Structure formats: structure tokens, C-alpha cells
CSV table of C-alpha atoms in Angstrom, one decimal:
chain,number,residue,atom,x,y,z
A,1,UNK,CA,21.0,-31.2,-11.5
A,2,UNK,CA,22.2,-29.6,-8.3
A,3,UNK,CA,25.8,-30.1,-7.2
A,4,UNK,CA,24.5,-30.1,-3.8
A,5,UNK,CA,27.8,-29.4,-2.0
A,6,UNK,CA,27.0,-29.5,1.8
A,7,UNK,CA,23.4,-27.9,1.3
A,8,UNK,CA,22.5,-29.4,4.6
A,9,UNK,CA,25.0,-28.1,7.0
A,10,UNK,CA,22.9,-27.6,10.1
A,11,UNK,CA,23.7,-24.8,12.4
A,12,UNK,CA,24.4,-25.4,16.0
A,13,UNK,CA,22.0,-24.1,18.7
A,14,UNK,CA,18.2,-23.7,18.6
A,15,UNK,CA,16.8,-23.4,15.2
A,16,UNK,CA,14.7,-20.1,14.8
A,17,UNK,CA,13.8,-20.2,11.2
A,18,UNK,CA,13.4,-23.3,9.2
A,19,UNK,CA,12.6,-23.1,5.4
A,20,UNK,CA,11.6,-26.6,4.2
A,21,UNK,CA,11.3,-27.7,0.4
A,22,UNK,CA,10.0,-24.3,-0.6
A,23,UNK,CA,8.9,-23.8,-4.2
A,24,UNK,CA,7.8,-20.5,-5.7
A,25,UNK,CA,6.9,-19.7,-9.2
A,26,UNK,CA,6.1,-16.5,-11.0
A,27,UNK,CA,4.0,-17.7,-14.0
A,28,UNK,CA,6.4,-19.8,-16.0
A,29,UNK,CA,9.5,-18.5,-14.1
A,30,UNK,CA,10.6,-20.8,-11.1
A,31,UNK,CA,11.8,-18.4,-8.6
A,32,UNK,CA,12.5,-21.0,-5.8
A,33,UNK,CA,13.0,-24.7,-6.3
A,34,UNK,CA,13.1,-27.0,-3.3
A,35,UNK,CA,14.8,-24.7,-1.0
A,36,UNK,CA,15.9,-25.8,2.4
A,37,UNK,CA,17.5,-23.3,4.8
A,38,UNK,CA,17.9,-23.5,8.7
A,39,UNK,CA,18.9,-20.5,10.7
A,40,UNK,CA,19.9,-20.9,14.4
A,41,UNK,CA,19.3,-18.3,17.0
A,42,UNK,CA,22.1,-15.8,16.9
A,43,UNK,CA,23.3,-16.7,13.5
A,44,UNK,CA,24.1,-14.4,10.7
A,45,UNK,CA,23.5,-15.8,7.3
A,46,UNK,CA,24.4,-13.9,4.1
A,47,UNK,CA,22.7,-14.9,0.9
A,48,UNK,CA,24.7,-14.4,-2.2
A,49,UNK,CA,23.8,-15.0,-5.9
A,50,UNK,CA,23.5,-13.3,-9.3
A,51,UNK,CA,20.4,-11.1,-10.0
A,52,UNK,CA,17.4,-13.4,-10.7
A,53,UNK,CA,18.8,-16.3,-8.6
A,54,UNK,CA,15.9,-16.1,-6.2
A,55,UNK,CA,17.7,-14.6,-3.3
A,56,UNK,CA,15.4,-11.6,-2.8
A,57,UNK,CA,12.4,-13.9,-3.2
A,58,UNK,CA,13.7,-16.3,-0.6
A,59,UNK,CA,14.1,-13.4,1.8
A,60,UNK,CA,10.5,-12.2,1.2
A,61,UNK,CA,9.1,-15.6,1.6
A,62,UNK,CA,10.5,-15.8,5.0
A,63,UNK,CA,7.9,-13.4,6.4
A,64,UNK,CA,5.4,-14.2,3.7
A,65,UNK,CA,5.5,-10.9,2.0
A,66,UNK,CA,5.7,-13.3,-0.9
A,67,UNK,CA,3.4,-16.4,-0.7
A,68,UNK,CA,4.9,-19.8,-1.5
A,69,UNK,CA,3.5,-22.5,-3.7
A,70,UNK,CA,4.7,-25.5,-1.7
A,71,UNK,CA,6.8,-26.4,1.2
A,72,UNK,CA,6.7,-24.6,4.6
A,73,UNK,CA,8.4,-21.9,6.5
A,74,UNK,CA,8.6,-22.5,10.3
A,75,UNK,CA,9.5,-19.5,12.4
A,76,UNK,CA,10.0,-19.8,16.1
A,77,UNK,CA,8.3,-23.1,16.3
A,78,UNK,CA,5.3,-22.0,14.3
A,79,UNK,CA,4.5,-22.4,10.6
A,80,UNK,CA,3.5,-19.2,8.7
A,81,UNK,CA,-0.2,-19.2,8.4
A,82,UNK,CA,-2.3,-17.6,5.6
A,83,UNK,CA,-2.6,-13.7,5.4
A,84,UNK,CA,-4.5,-12.5,8.5
A,85,UNK,CA,-4.1,-11.5,12.2
A,86,UNK,CA,-2.1,-14.5,13.0
A,87,UNK,CA,0.4,-13.9,10.3
A,88,UNK,CA,0.5,-10.1,11.4
A,89,UNK,CA,1.5,-11.3,14.9
A,90,UNK,CA,4.4,-13.4,13.5
A,91,UNK,CA,5.6,-10.7,11.2
A,92,UNK,CA,5.9,-8.3,14.1
A,93,UNK,CA,8.8,-10.6,15.3
A,94,UNK,CA,10.5,-10.4,12.2
A,95,UNK,CA,12.2,-7.1,11.2
A,96,UNK,CA,12.7,-6.2,7.6
A,97,UNK,CA,14.9,-3.8,5.8
A,98,UNK,CA,14.2,-3.0,2.2
A,99,UNK,CA,16.3,-2.0,-0.7
A,100,UNK,CA,14.2,1.1,-1.2
A,101,UNK,CA,13.9,1.9,2.5
A,102,UNK,CA,10.2,2.3,2.4
A,103,UNK,CA,9.9,4.7,5.2
A,104,UNK,CA,6.4,6.1,5.8
A,105,UNK,CA,6.5,9.3,3.7
A,106,UNK,CA,3.9,11.0,5.7
A,107,UNK,CA,5.4,10.5,9.0
A,108,UNK,CA,8.3,12.1,10.8
A,109,UNK,CA,11.4,10.1,11.6
A,110,UNK,CA,10.3,9.6,15.1
A,111,UNK,CA,6.8,8.7,14.2
A,112,UNK,CA,8.3,6.0,11.7
A,113,UNK,CA,10.0,4.4,14.6
A,114,UNK,CA,7.2,4.7,17.2
A,115,UNK,CA,4.2,3.7,15.1
A,116,UNK,CA,4.9,0.0,15.1
A,117,UNK,CA,5.5,-0.3,18.8
A,118,UNK,CA,2.4,1.8,19.7
A,119,UNK,CA,-0.1,0.4,17.2
A,120,UNK,CA,1.0,-3.2,17.0
A,121,UNK,CA,2.7,-3.9,20.4
A,122,UNK,CA,0.5,-1.6,22.3
A,123,UNK,CA,3.6,0.1,24.0
A,124,UNK,CA,2.6,3.2,26.0
A,125,UNK,CA,3.5,6.2,23.9
A,126,UNK,CA,6.0,7.8,26.4
A,127,UNK,CA,7.9,4.5,26.5
A,128,UNK,CA,7.9,4.1,22.7
A,129,UNK,CA,9.2,7.6,22.2
A,130,UNK,CA,12.0,7.0,24.7
A,131,UNK,CA,13.1,3.7,23.1
A,132,UNK,CA,12.9,5.3,19.7
A,133,UNK,CA,15.1,8.1,20.6
A,134,UNK,CA,17.8,5.6,22.1
A,135,UNK,CA,17.6,3.6,18.9
A,136,UNK,CA,17.8,6.6,16.7
A,137,UNK,CA,21.0,7.7,18.6
A,138,UNK,CA,22.4,4.2,18.3
A,139,UNK,CA,22.1,4.3,14.5
A,140,UNK,CA,23.4,7.9,14.4
A,141,UNK,CA,20.3,9.8,13.3
A,142,UNK,CA,19.0,11.1,16.6
A,143,UNK,CA,19.2,14.7,15.7
A,144,UNK,CA,16.9,14.1,12.7
A,145,UNK,CA,13.9,12.9,14.6
A,146,UNK,CA,11.4,15.5,13.5
A,147,UNK,CA,12.5,15.4,9.8
A,148,UNK,CA,10.4,13.7,7.1
A,149,UNK,CA,12.0,10.9,5.1
A,150,UNK,CA,12.3,13.1,2.1
A,151,UNK,CA,14.5,15.4,3.8
A,152,UNK,CA,17.1,12.7,4.6
A,153,UNK,CA,20.0,11.1,2.5
A,154,UNK,CA,19.6,7.6,1.5
A,155,UNK,CA,22.0,6.3,4.2
A,156,UNK,CA,20.2,8.2,6.8
A,157,UNK,CA,16.8,6.8,5.6
A,158,UNK,CA,18.1,3.2,5.7
A,159,UNK,CA,19.3,3.6,9.2
A,160,UNK,CA,16.1,5.0,10.3
A,161,UNK,CA,14.5,1.9,8.6
A,162,UNK,CA,16.7,-0.3,10.7
A,163,UNK,CA,15.9,1.5,13.8
A,164,UNK,CA,12.1,1.2,12.9
A,165,UNK,CA,12.6,-2.6,12.7
A,166,UNK,CA,14.6,-2.8,15.9
A,167,UNK,CA,11.9,-0.8,17.8
A,168,UNK,CA,9.7,-3.9,17.5
A,169,UNK,CA,12.3,-6.1,19.4
A,170,UNK,CA,12.4,-8.6,16.5
A,171,UNK,CA,13.8,-12.1,17.0
A,172,UNK,CA,15.0,-12.1,13.5
A,173,UNK,CA,16.2,-9.4,11.1
A,174,UNK,CA,15.9,-9.7,7.2
A,175,UNK,CA,17.9,-7.4,5.0
A,176,UNK,CA,16.8,-7.5,1.3
A,177,UNK,CA,19.9,-5.7,-0.4
A,178,UNK,CA,20.0,-2.9,2.0
A,179,UNK,CA,22.8,-1.0,0.4
A,180,UNK,CA,22.1,-1.6,-3.3
A,181,UNK,CA,20.1,1.7,-3.7
A,182,UNK,CA,22.8,3.7,-1.8
A,183,UNK,CA,25.6,5.9,-3.1
A,184,UNK,CA,28.9,4.4,-2.3
A,185,UNK,CA,29.8,6.9,0.4
A,186,UNK,CA,26.7,6.0,2.3
A,187,UNK,CA,27.1,2.2,2.1
A,188,UNK,CA,29.7,2.2,4.9
A,189,UNK,CA,27.5,3.9,7.5
A,190,UNK,CA,24.6,1.4,6.9
A,191,UNK,CA,27.1,-1.7,7.0
A,192,UNK,CA,28.5,-0.4,10.3
A,193,UNK,CA,25.3,-0.4,11.9
A,194,UNK,CA,24.7,-4.0,10.4
A,195,UNK,CA,27.8,-5.3,11.7
A,196,UNK,CA,27.1,-3.7,15.2
A,197,UNK,CA,23.9,-5.6,15.2
A,198,UNK,CA,25.5,-8.8,14.3
A,199,UNK,CA,28.2,-8.4,17.1
A,200,UNK,CA,25.3,-7.9,19.6
A,201,UNK,CA,24.0,-11.2,18.7
A,202,UNK,CA,21.0,-10.5,16.5
A,203,UNK,CA,19.9,-13.3,14.3
A,204,UNK,CA,20.1,-12.1,10.7
A,205,UNK,CA,19.4,-13.1,7.1
A,206,UNK,CA,21.0,-10.6,4.7
A,207,UNK,CA,20.7,-10.6,0.9
A,208,UNK,CA,23.7,-8.4,0.0
A,209,UNK,CA,26.5,-8.0,-2.5
A,210,UNK,CA,28.9,-6.7,0.2
A,211,UNK,CA,31.6,-9.3,0.4
A,212,UNK,CA,33.2,-7.1,3.2
A,213,UNK,CA,30.1,-7.6,5.4
A,214,UNK,CA,30.0,-11.2,4.6
A,215,UNK,CA,33.5,-11.7,5.7
A,216,UNK,CA,33.3,-9.5,8.7
A,217,UNK,CA,29.9,-10.6,10.1
A,218,UNK,CA,28.5,-13.7,8.6
A,219,UNK,CA,28.6,-17.0,10.2
A,220,UNK,CA,27.5,-18.7,7.1
A,221,UNK,CA,27.3,-17.8,3.4
A,222,UNK,CA,24.5,-19.4,1.2
A,223,UNK,CA,25.0,-19.2,-2.5
A,224,UNK,CA,22.0,-19.4,-4.8
A,225,UNK,CA,21.7,-19.9,-8.4
A,226,UNK,CA,18.5,-20.5,-10.6
A,227,UNK,CA,16.3,-20.7,-7.6
A,228,UNK,CA,18.4,-23.3,-5.7
A,229,UNK,CA,20.8,-23.2,-2.9
A,230,UNK,CA,23.9,-24.4,-4.6
A,231,UNK,CA,26.6,-24.0,-1.9
A,232,UNK,CA,26.7,-23.1,1.8
A,233,UNK,CA,29.7,-22.6,4.3
A,234,UNK,CA,31.6,-20.4,6.3
A,235,UNK,CA,32.5,-17.0,4.5
A,236,UNK,CA,36.3,-17.4,4.5
A,237,UNK,CA,35.9,-20.9,3.0
A,238,UNK,CA,33.4,-19.8,0.5
A,239,UNK,CA,35.4,-16.9,-0.8
A,240,UNK,CA,38.8,-18.5,-1.0
A,241,UNK,CA,37.9,-22.2,-2.0
A,242,UNK,CA,34.4,-22.2,-3.5
A,243,UNK,CA,33.5,-25.8,-4.2
A,244,UNK,CA,31.1,-25.5,-7.1
A,245,UNK,CA,31.7,-24.3,-10.6
A,246,UNK,CA,28.7,-21.8,-10.4
A,247,UNK,CA,30.1,-20.2,-7.3
A,248,UNK,CA,33.5,-19.8,-8.8
A,249,UNK,CA,31.9,-18.2,-11.9
A,250,UNK,CA,29.9,-15.9,-9.7
A,251,UNK,CA,32.8,-14.9,-7.5
A,252,UNK,CA,35.1,-14.3,-10.5
A,253,UNK,CA,32.5,-12.0,-12.1
A,254,UNK,CA,31.9,-9.8,-9.0
A,255,UNK,CA,35.6,-9.7,-7.9
A,256,UNK,CA,36.7,-8.4,-11.3
A,257,UNK,CA,35.5,-4.9,-10.4
B,1,UNK,CA,-37.8,38.1,-19.9
B,2,UNK,CA,-39.5,40.2,-17.2
B,3,UNK,CA,-42.1,37.3,-17.0
B,4,UNK,CA,-39.3,35.0,-16.3
B,5,UNK,CA,-37.7,37.2,-13.6
B,6,UNK,CA,-40.9,37.1,-11.8
B,7,UNK,CA,-40.4,33.3,-11.3
B,8,UNK,CA,-36.6,33.7,-10.2
B,9,UNK,CA,-37.8,32.5,-6.7
B,10,UNK,CA,-38.9,29.2,-8.2
B,11,UNK,CA,-35.5,28.8,-10.0
B,12,UNK,CA,-33.5,29.7,-6.9
B,13,UNK,CA,-35.6,27.1,-5.1
B,14,UNK,CA,-34.8,24.6,-7.9
B,15,UNK,CA,-31.1,25.4,-7.5
B,16,UNK,CA,-31.6,24.5,-3.9
B,17,UNK,CA,-33.2,21.3,-4.5
B,18,UNK,CA,-30.2,20.5,-7.0
B,19,UNK,CA,-27.6,21.2,-4.4
B,20,UNK,CA,-29.5,19.1,-1.8
B,21,UNK,CA,-29.7,16.2,-4.2
B,22,UNK,CA,-26.1,16.5,-5.2
B,23,UNK,CA,-24.9,16.7,-1.6
B,24,UNK,CA,-27.0,13.6,-0.6
B,25,UNK,CA,-25.8,11.8,-3.6
B,26,UNK,CA,-22.2,12.6,-3.0
B,27,UNK,CA,-22.3,11.5,0.7
B,28,UNK,CA,-24.0,8.3,-0.2
B,29,UNK,CA,-21.6,7.8,-3.2
B,30,UNK,CA,-18.6,8.5,-0.9
B,31,UNK,CA,-19.7,6.1,1.7
B,32,UNK,CA,-20.6,3.3,-0.6
B,33,UNK,CA,-17.4,4.1,-2.6
B,34,UNK,CA,-15.3,3.6,0.4
B,35,UNK,CA,-16.9,0.2,1.0
B,36,UNK,CA,-16.3,-0.7,-2.7
B,37,UNK,CA,-12.8,0.5,-2.5
B,38,UNK,CA,-12.0,-1.6,0.5
B,39,UNK,CA,-13.4,-4.6,-1.3
B,40,UNK,CA,-11.4,-3.9,-4.4
B,41,UNK,CA,-8.1,-3.6,-2.7
B,42,UNK,CA,-8.8,-6.5,-0.1
B,43,UNK,CA,-6.9,-9.8,-0.2
B,44,UNK,CA,-10.3,-11.6,-0.2
B,45,UNK,CA,-11.0,-12.8,-3.7
B,46,UNK,CA,-14.9,-12.9,-3.5
B,47,UNK,CA,-15.0,-9.2,-2.1
B,48,UNK,CA,-12.7,-8.2,-4.9
B,49,UNK,CA,-14.9,-9.8,-7.4
B,50,UNK,CA,-18.0,-8.2,-6.1
B,51,UNK,CA,-16.4,-4.7,-6.0
B,52,UNK,CA,-15.3,-5.1,-9.7
B,53,UNK,CA,-18.7,-6.4,-10.8
B,54,UNK,CA,-20.3,-3.5,-9.1
B,55,UNK,CA,-18.1,-0.9,-10.7
B,56,UNK,CA,-18.4,-2.4,-14.1
B,57,UNK,CA,-22.0,-2.6,-14.0
B,58,UNK,CA,-22.5,0.9,-13.1
B,59,UNK,CA,-20.0,2.4,-15.2
B,60,UNK,CA,-21.4,0.8,-18.3
B,61,UNK,CA,-25.1,1.9,-18.2
B,62,UNK,CA,-26.2,5.5,-18.7
B,63,UNK,CA,-27.5,7.2,-15.7
B,64,UNK,CA,-30.8,8.1,-17.4
B,65,UNK,CA,-31.4,4.3,-18.0
B,66,UNK,CA,-30.7,3.5,-14.3
B,67,UNK,CA,-33.1,6.3,-13.3
B,68,UNK,CA,-35.8,4.9,-15.5
B,69,UNK,CA,-35.3,1.5,-14.2
B,70,UNK,CA,-35.3,2.6,-10.6
B,71,UNK,CA,-38.3,5.1,-10.9
B,72,UNK,CA,-40.5,3.0,-13.3
B,73,UNK,CA,-39.1,-0.5,-13.0
B,74,UNK,CA,-39.0,-0.8,-9.2
B,75,UNK,CA,-42.6,-0.1,-8.4
B,76,UNK,CA,-43.5,-3.0,-10.5
B,77,UNK,CA,-41.6,-5.1,-8.0
B,78,UNK,CA,-43.6,-3.5,-5.2
B,79,UNK,CA,-40.8,-1.1,-4.1
B,80,UNK,CA,-41.2,2.7,-4.6
B,81,UNK,CA,-39.8,5.8,-2.9
B,82,UNK,CA,-40.8,9.5,-3.3
B,83,UNK,CA,-39.2,10.9,-6.5
B,84,UNK,CA,-36.6,13.1,-4.6
B,85,UNK,CA,-35.5,10.1,-2.5
B,86,UNK,CA,-35.3,7.9,-5.7
B,87,UNK,CA,-33.0,10.3,-7.4
B,88,UNK,CA,-30.8,10.7,-4.3
B,89,UNK,CA,-30.4,6.8,-4.1
B,90,UNK,CA,-29.7,6.5,-7.7
B,91,UNK,CA,-27.1,9.2,-7.8
B,92,UNK,CA,-25.4,7.7,-4.6
B,93,UNK,CA,-25.4,4.1,-6.2
B,94,UNK,CA,-24.4,5.2,-9.6
B,95,UNK,CA,-21.6,7.5,-8.7
B,96,UNK,CA,-20.3,5.2,-6.0
B,97,UNK,CA,-18.7,3.3,-8.8
B,98,UNK,CA,-16.8,6.4,-10.0
B,99,UNK,CA,-16.0,7.4,-6.4
B,100,UNK,CA,-14.5,4.0,-5.9
B,101,UNK,CA,-12.3,4.3,-9.0
B,102,UNK,CA,-11.2,7.7,-7.9
B,103,UNK,CA,-10.3,6.5,-4.3
B,104,UNK,CA,-8.6,3.3,-5.9
B,105,UNK,CA,-6.6,5.5,-8.2
B,106,UNK,CA,-5.3,7.4,-5.1
B,107,UNK,CA,-4.5,4.2,-3.2
B,108,UNK,CA,-2.6,2.8,-6.2
B,109,UNK,CA,-0.6,5.9,-6.5
B,110,UNK,CA,1.0,5.1,-3.1
B,111,UNK,CA,4.1,3.1,-3.7
B,112,UNK,CA,3.6,-0.6,-3.0
B,113,UNK,CA,6.7,-0.5,-0.6
B,114,UNK,CA,4.6,1.6,1.9
B,115,UNK,CA,2.1,-1.2,2.3
B,116,UNK,CA,4.9,-3.8,2.5
B,117,UNK,CA,6.8,-2.0,5.1
B,118,UNK,CA,3.5,-1.8,7.2
B,119,UNK,CA,2.8,-5.4,6.8
B,120,UNK,CA,6.3,-6.3,7.7
B,121,UNK,CA,6.0,-4.3,11.0
B,122,UNK,CA,3.1,-6.6,11.8
B,123,UNK,CA,0.2,-4.3,10.9
B,124,UNK,CA,-3.1,-5.8,9.8
B,125,UNK,CA,-4.6,-5.0,6.4
B,126,UNK,CA,-7.0,-2.6,8.1
B,127,UNK,CA,-4.3,-0.9,10.2
B,128,UNK,CA,-1.9,-0.5,7.1
B,129,UNK,CA,-4.9,1.0,5.0
B,130,UNK,CA,-5.9,3.3,7.8
B,131,UNK,CA,-2.5,4.5,9.2
B,132,UNK,CA,-0.3,4.2,6.1
B,133,UNK,CA,-2.2,4.1,2.9
B,134,UNK,CA,-5.2,6.3,3.1
B,135,UNK,CA,-3.4,9.4,4.7
B,136,UNK,CA,-1.1,9.3,1.7
B,137,UNK,CA,-3.8,8.5,-0.8
B,138,UNK,CA,-6.1,11.4,0.1
B,139,UNK,CA,-3.9,14.0,-1.6
B,140,UNK,CA,-4.2,12.3,-5.0
B,141,UNK,CA,-7.9,11.6,-4.4
B,142,UNK,CA,-9.1,15.2,-3.9
B,143,UNK,CA,-9.2,16.3,-7.6
B,144,UNK,CA,-10.8,12.9,-9.0
B,145,UNK,CA,-13.3,13.1,-6.1
B,146,UNK,CA,-14.2,16.7,-7.0
B,147,UNK,CA,-14.8,15.6,-10.5
B,148,UNK,CA,-17.2,12.8,-9.3
B,149,UNK,CA,-19.1,15.6,-7.3
B,150,UNK,CA,-19.3,17.8,-10.4
B,151,UNK,CA,-20.5,14.7,-12.3
B,152,UNK,CA,-23.2,14.3,-9.7
B,153,UNK,CA,-24.2,18.0,-9.9
B,154,UNK,CA,-24.7,17.8,-13.7
B,155,UNK,CA,-26.1,14.5,-13.6
B,156,UNK,CA,-28.7,15.4,-11.1
B,157,UNK,CA,-30.3,17.3,-14.1
B,158,UNK,CA,-31.6,14.0,-15.5
B,159,UNK,CA,-34.0,13.9,-12.7
B,160,UNK,CA,-36.1,16.2,-14.7
B,161,UNK,CA,-36.8,13.3,-17.1
B,162,UNK,CA,-38.6,11.5,-14.3
B,163,UNK,CA,-40.3,14.4,-12.9
B,164,UNK,CA,-38.1,15.5,-10.0
B,165,UNK,CA,-38.6,19.2,-9.4
B,166,UNK,CA,-35.0,20.4,-9.4
B,167,UNK,CA,-33.4,23.2,-11.3
B,168,UNK,CA,-33.7,21.7,-14.9
B,169,UNK,CA,-37.2,20.3,-14.2
B,170,UNK,CA,-38.5,23.8,-13.2
B,171,UNK,CA,-36.7,25.5,-16.1
B,172,UNK,CA,-38.6,23.1,-18.4
B,173,UNK,CA,-41.9,24.0,-17.2
B,174,UNK,CA,-41.1,27.7,-17.4
B,175,UNK,CA,-39.9,27.3,-20.8
B,176,UNK,CA,-43.1,25.4,-21.9
B,177,UNK,CA,-45.2,28.1,-20.4
B,178,UNK,CA,-43.5,31.1,-21.7
B,179,UNK,CA,-41.7,29.8,-24.7
B,180,UNK,CA,-38.5,31.8,-24.0
B,181,UNK,CA,-35.7,29.1,-24.1
B,182,UNK,CA,-32.8,31.5,-24.1
B,183,UNK,CA,-33.3,33.3,-20.7
B,184,UNK,CA,-34.8,30.2,-19.0
B,185,UNK,CA,-32.2,27.6,-20.0
B,186,UNK,CA,-29.6,30.2,-19.9
B,187,UNK,CA,-30.3,31.0,-16.2
B,188,UNK,CA,-30.2,27.2,-15.4
B,189,UNK,CA,-26.8,26.9,-17.1
B,190,UNK,CA,-25.5,29.8,-15.1
B,191,UNK,CA,-26.7,28.2,-11.9
B,192,UNK,CA,-24.8,24.9,-12.6
B,193,UNK,CA,-21.6,26.8,-13.6
B,194,UNK,CA,-21.8,28.6,-10.2
B,195,UNK,CA,-21.9,25.4,-8.4
B,196,UNK,CA,-19.3,23.4,-10.2
B,197,UNK,CA,-16.9,26.3,-10.3
B,198,UNK,CA,-17.2,26.5,-6.5
B,199,UNK,CA,-16.5,22.9,-6.2
B,200,UNK,CA,-13.3,23.3,-8.2
B,201,UNK,CA,-12.1,26.2,-6.3
B,202,UNK,CA,-12.7,24.4,-2.8
B,203,UNK,CA,-11.0,21.2,-4.3
B,204,UNK,CA,-7.9,23.3,-5.2
B,205,UNK,CA,-7.7,24.8,-1.8
B,206,UNK,CA,-8.1,21.5,0.0
B,207,UNK,CA,-5.4,19.8,-2.1
B,208,UNK,CA,-3.0,22.6,-1.5
B,209,UNK,CA,-3.5,22.4,2.3
B,210,UNK,CA,-2.8,18.6,2.2
B,211,UNK,CA,0.3,19.1,0.3
B,212,UNK,CA,1.9,21.1,3.1
B,213,UNK,CA,1.1,18.3,5.6
B,214,UNK,CA,2.9,15.6,3.9
């Protein structure tokens, strides 16, 4: 049974994203079990949990990179449809940053950032380039615009990936373990960009192990275990006074090193 | 031997027919192969199933058997083409299965994250294929596709068995006439080697050029 300690705390303000009784299985493995999550406009939610707890799967179900078995995901007032043009249109409004960056390997940094606006949003090229340059400068890789991804460090690649997502003017940003593949000295530069985004009012759902980021930028921490949301609350409260046994266990293991 | 050399024009002409057959077969196989590849990587289950069925059928029957079926079987159903056309169609249909597998191999070699990033940006399936996956897949496809073309060139010799007058067919007639297998068949072998080595050379060049662009 779930010790459902405050799993229903609803955020104030307009609900932008609503995950309702979502279930997801991979064969015999239950990845998500009756997951409910509401995210308000402007809210920053950090999802925590041990590996295999379903946090990445939840993140990927939000823009339907992973299909769900039952339940529904409602974004901006519309339920996510089946794979197709309509879903593509909704995805354009949801930015996603991956653990492994996934920059387009055959395109330059600038092309990576302008491709979405030009091809999906039909933004005129000159305008897309101008906006892309501004974004690249904002994340601190402006001088690398003609490089290919393979020529950049991991931290630089991830910052370009964030710029690529922002170029679409997303209403929501998803971060799927954005710093897990980075060397320690590069984690900071990516987190700084993320904190800046949060401060600017971007709605964010971030799967991350970075407690510092959660403390500094999150409005709410969601703790998952075995495919379920076990506990949710403000970061300070969660880190200092976790209410569930499982959250206490998790925190003690990650805070030990 | 000198008797054979008198007919060198006939052999060169046969080589021409072989090249023509191969090119037509390859273009057909490539076009059909692209369609099959799109089916096999598409999210639509019936299309995927059809693509798989096609590939498995053609990969598992000998080309010669398919040629016999097409040339001798189809007329019974009231459909017949000139011999040359028949063989070109057969080569295209048969090698489309192999072209499809070569292209699919190239597509599968592109990391899945590339397609996910494209979809996450709001690209449709066709856009992600055209803008992100295919340009990266081409490089890995060059050599396997060259192998398919070589297969077509060599496979086209089976046309001799149904009476197509390409290189092997003409060699066969000369050999029967003069009973000199070594020079006749030897010349044919040389002809095939010249074509296939050229293909390998060009493929190497193309691949090198694509490597720089990435």
C-alpha cells in the first residue's frame, strides 16, 4: 500500500499539466502505477527517486515519447492524442532536455537551434537565426555557433540543447536527468542556466538528483518509489522532515556521499 | 581464340545490356526499397507488417526461381512483358528487399535519441526522417547499397537462363558455337569484374566525401 502523504496537494494558479491515473508497464514490469500529478503555470517541480522508480518514465510520458497504458495526460487544456500531426503540434509547446543531450549530430550548433523554429513553427529564417543567437549567448555558448556537437564539451552540448528547446517558446520544459551524464565541473554551468530559467518564471518538470537545484529553484518536490508518487511537498520540508519511511531511506542513501 | 575475338563486338554489346539491366534494376530496387524502408520503420502496424512480409518473401526464394515464375508463370495469367523488361522488373522487385535491409540498417545505426529529440521538438514522423535520420543514415548505407548493386550486376547473369541476350547469354551461344569455354567465359568474367570493381571504387569515394560533411 502507498503511504499517500499529501499526494494530492494541488498547486495554486492555472493548471498547465495534469497527469491523471496514469499506468505504464514494460512487459511484466510496472513502471507507473496510478500516477496523478498537477503542475501549475510557472511552477517548478523536481521529481526525485531511486533508479527504476519510474521518474524518467513519468517525464517521458508527459510529452508521449512513451505511450501510456491507461489514464490520461492533459496539457494546456487538451488531452494528448495518439501519435500524429496533432501530437506533434502539442509537443512543439513542450521543451525536452535529455540526459544524453541528443543534439543533431550532422548540424551545427546554430542549425540545431534554428531547425525547430524554421521547420515546425515556420519562423522566417532571419528571425530564427537572430533569436537563436540571443539564446546561445544567454546560455553562454554564443561563440560556438558554427561548431558541430561533437566538438563541444558535455556541458556546452547540454546548454545548446536547452537553447534548442527554448527556441520553440515552450510553455513547459521537461528535464530528464539533464546533468547525470556530465563531469562534475560541468554540472554547475547547466544548473545555473536551469536556475535562471526557473527564476524567469518558466514552468518546469525536472528529474534530477541535484539536491542543490531542488532547494534553490523548486516549488515542489515529488518523491517516487516503485512507480508511485509517495510524497510531495516544498523542498525544504521534504529534505529536513520527510514524512514517509521510503523518503527517509532514499535521502539517507543519497546524502551519505 | 581468334574466332572468338571476331565476335568481341557482340560481347561488348552484351556487357552494355548487362550494365543497362543493372542500372534499371538498381534504380527500381532503390525506389521500391525506400518505400519498403519507410513502411518498415513507420509507426503504422499494417504498413510495417507488409514491409516485413515483402522482405522475407524475396529474401527467401532464389532469384532464378523468381525469374522462372515471372517469365514462364505470368503469361499463363495473361500478363507478359518483353524478356529484357521482365528481367529488369524482376531485378528491381527482388533486390528491393535487400536495398530495404541496407537502408534500414543505416537508419537503425542512427542513435534513437536523435529521433526522440526531433519528435520532442514537434517534428512529424516524415520531417524527422527527412531532416534528421536519413541525412545521418546515408553514410552507413553507402557500402551496403554498393553491395546490393554488385549483387544486381552478378544476378543479372541469370537472365541467360530465360533467354535474355546479356553478357552471359551471348557468351553461352559463342561457347556452344566454337566449343572454347576458357576464352569465352573468361572474357565474361573479366567483364563482370571490371563493372563490380568500378562500383566498389565509386562507393569508397562517395563514403569518404560524406564523412567530411558530417
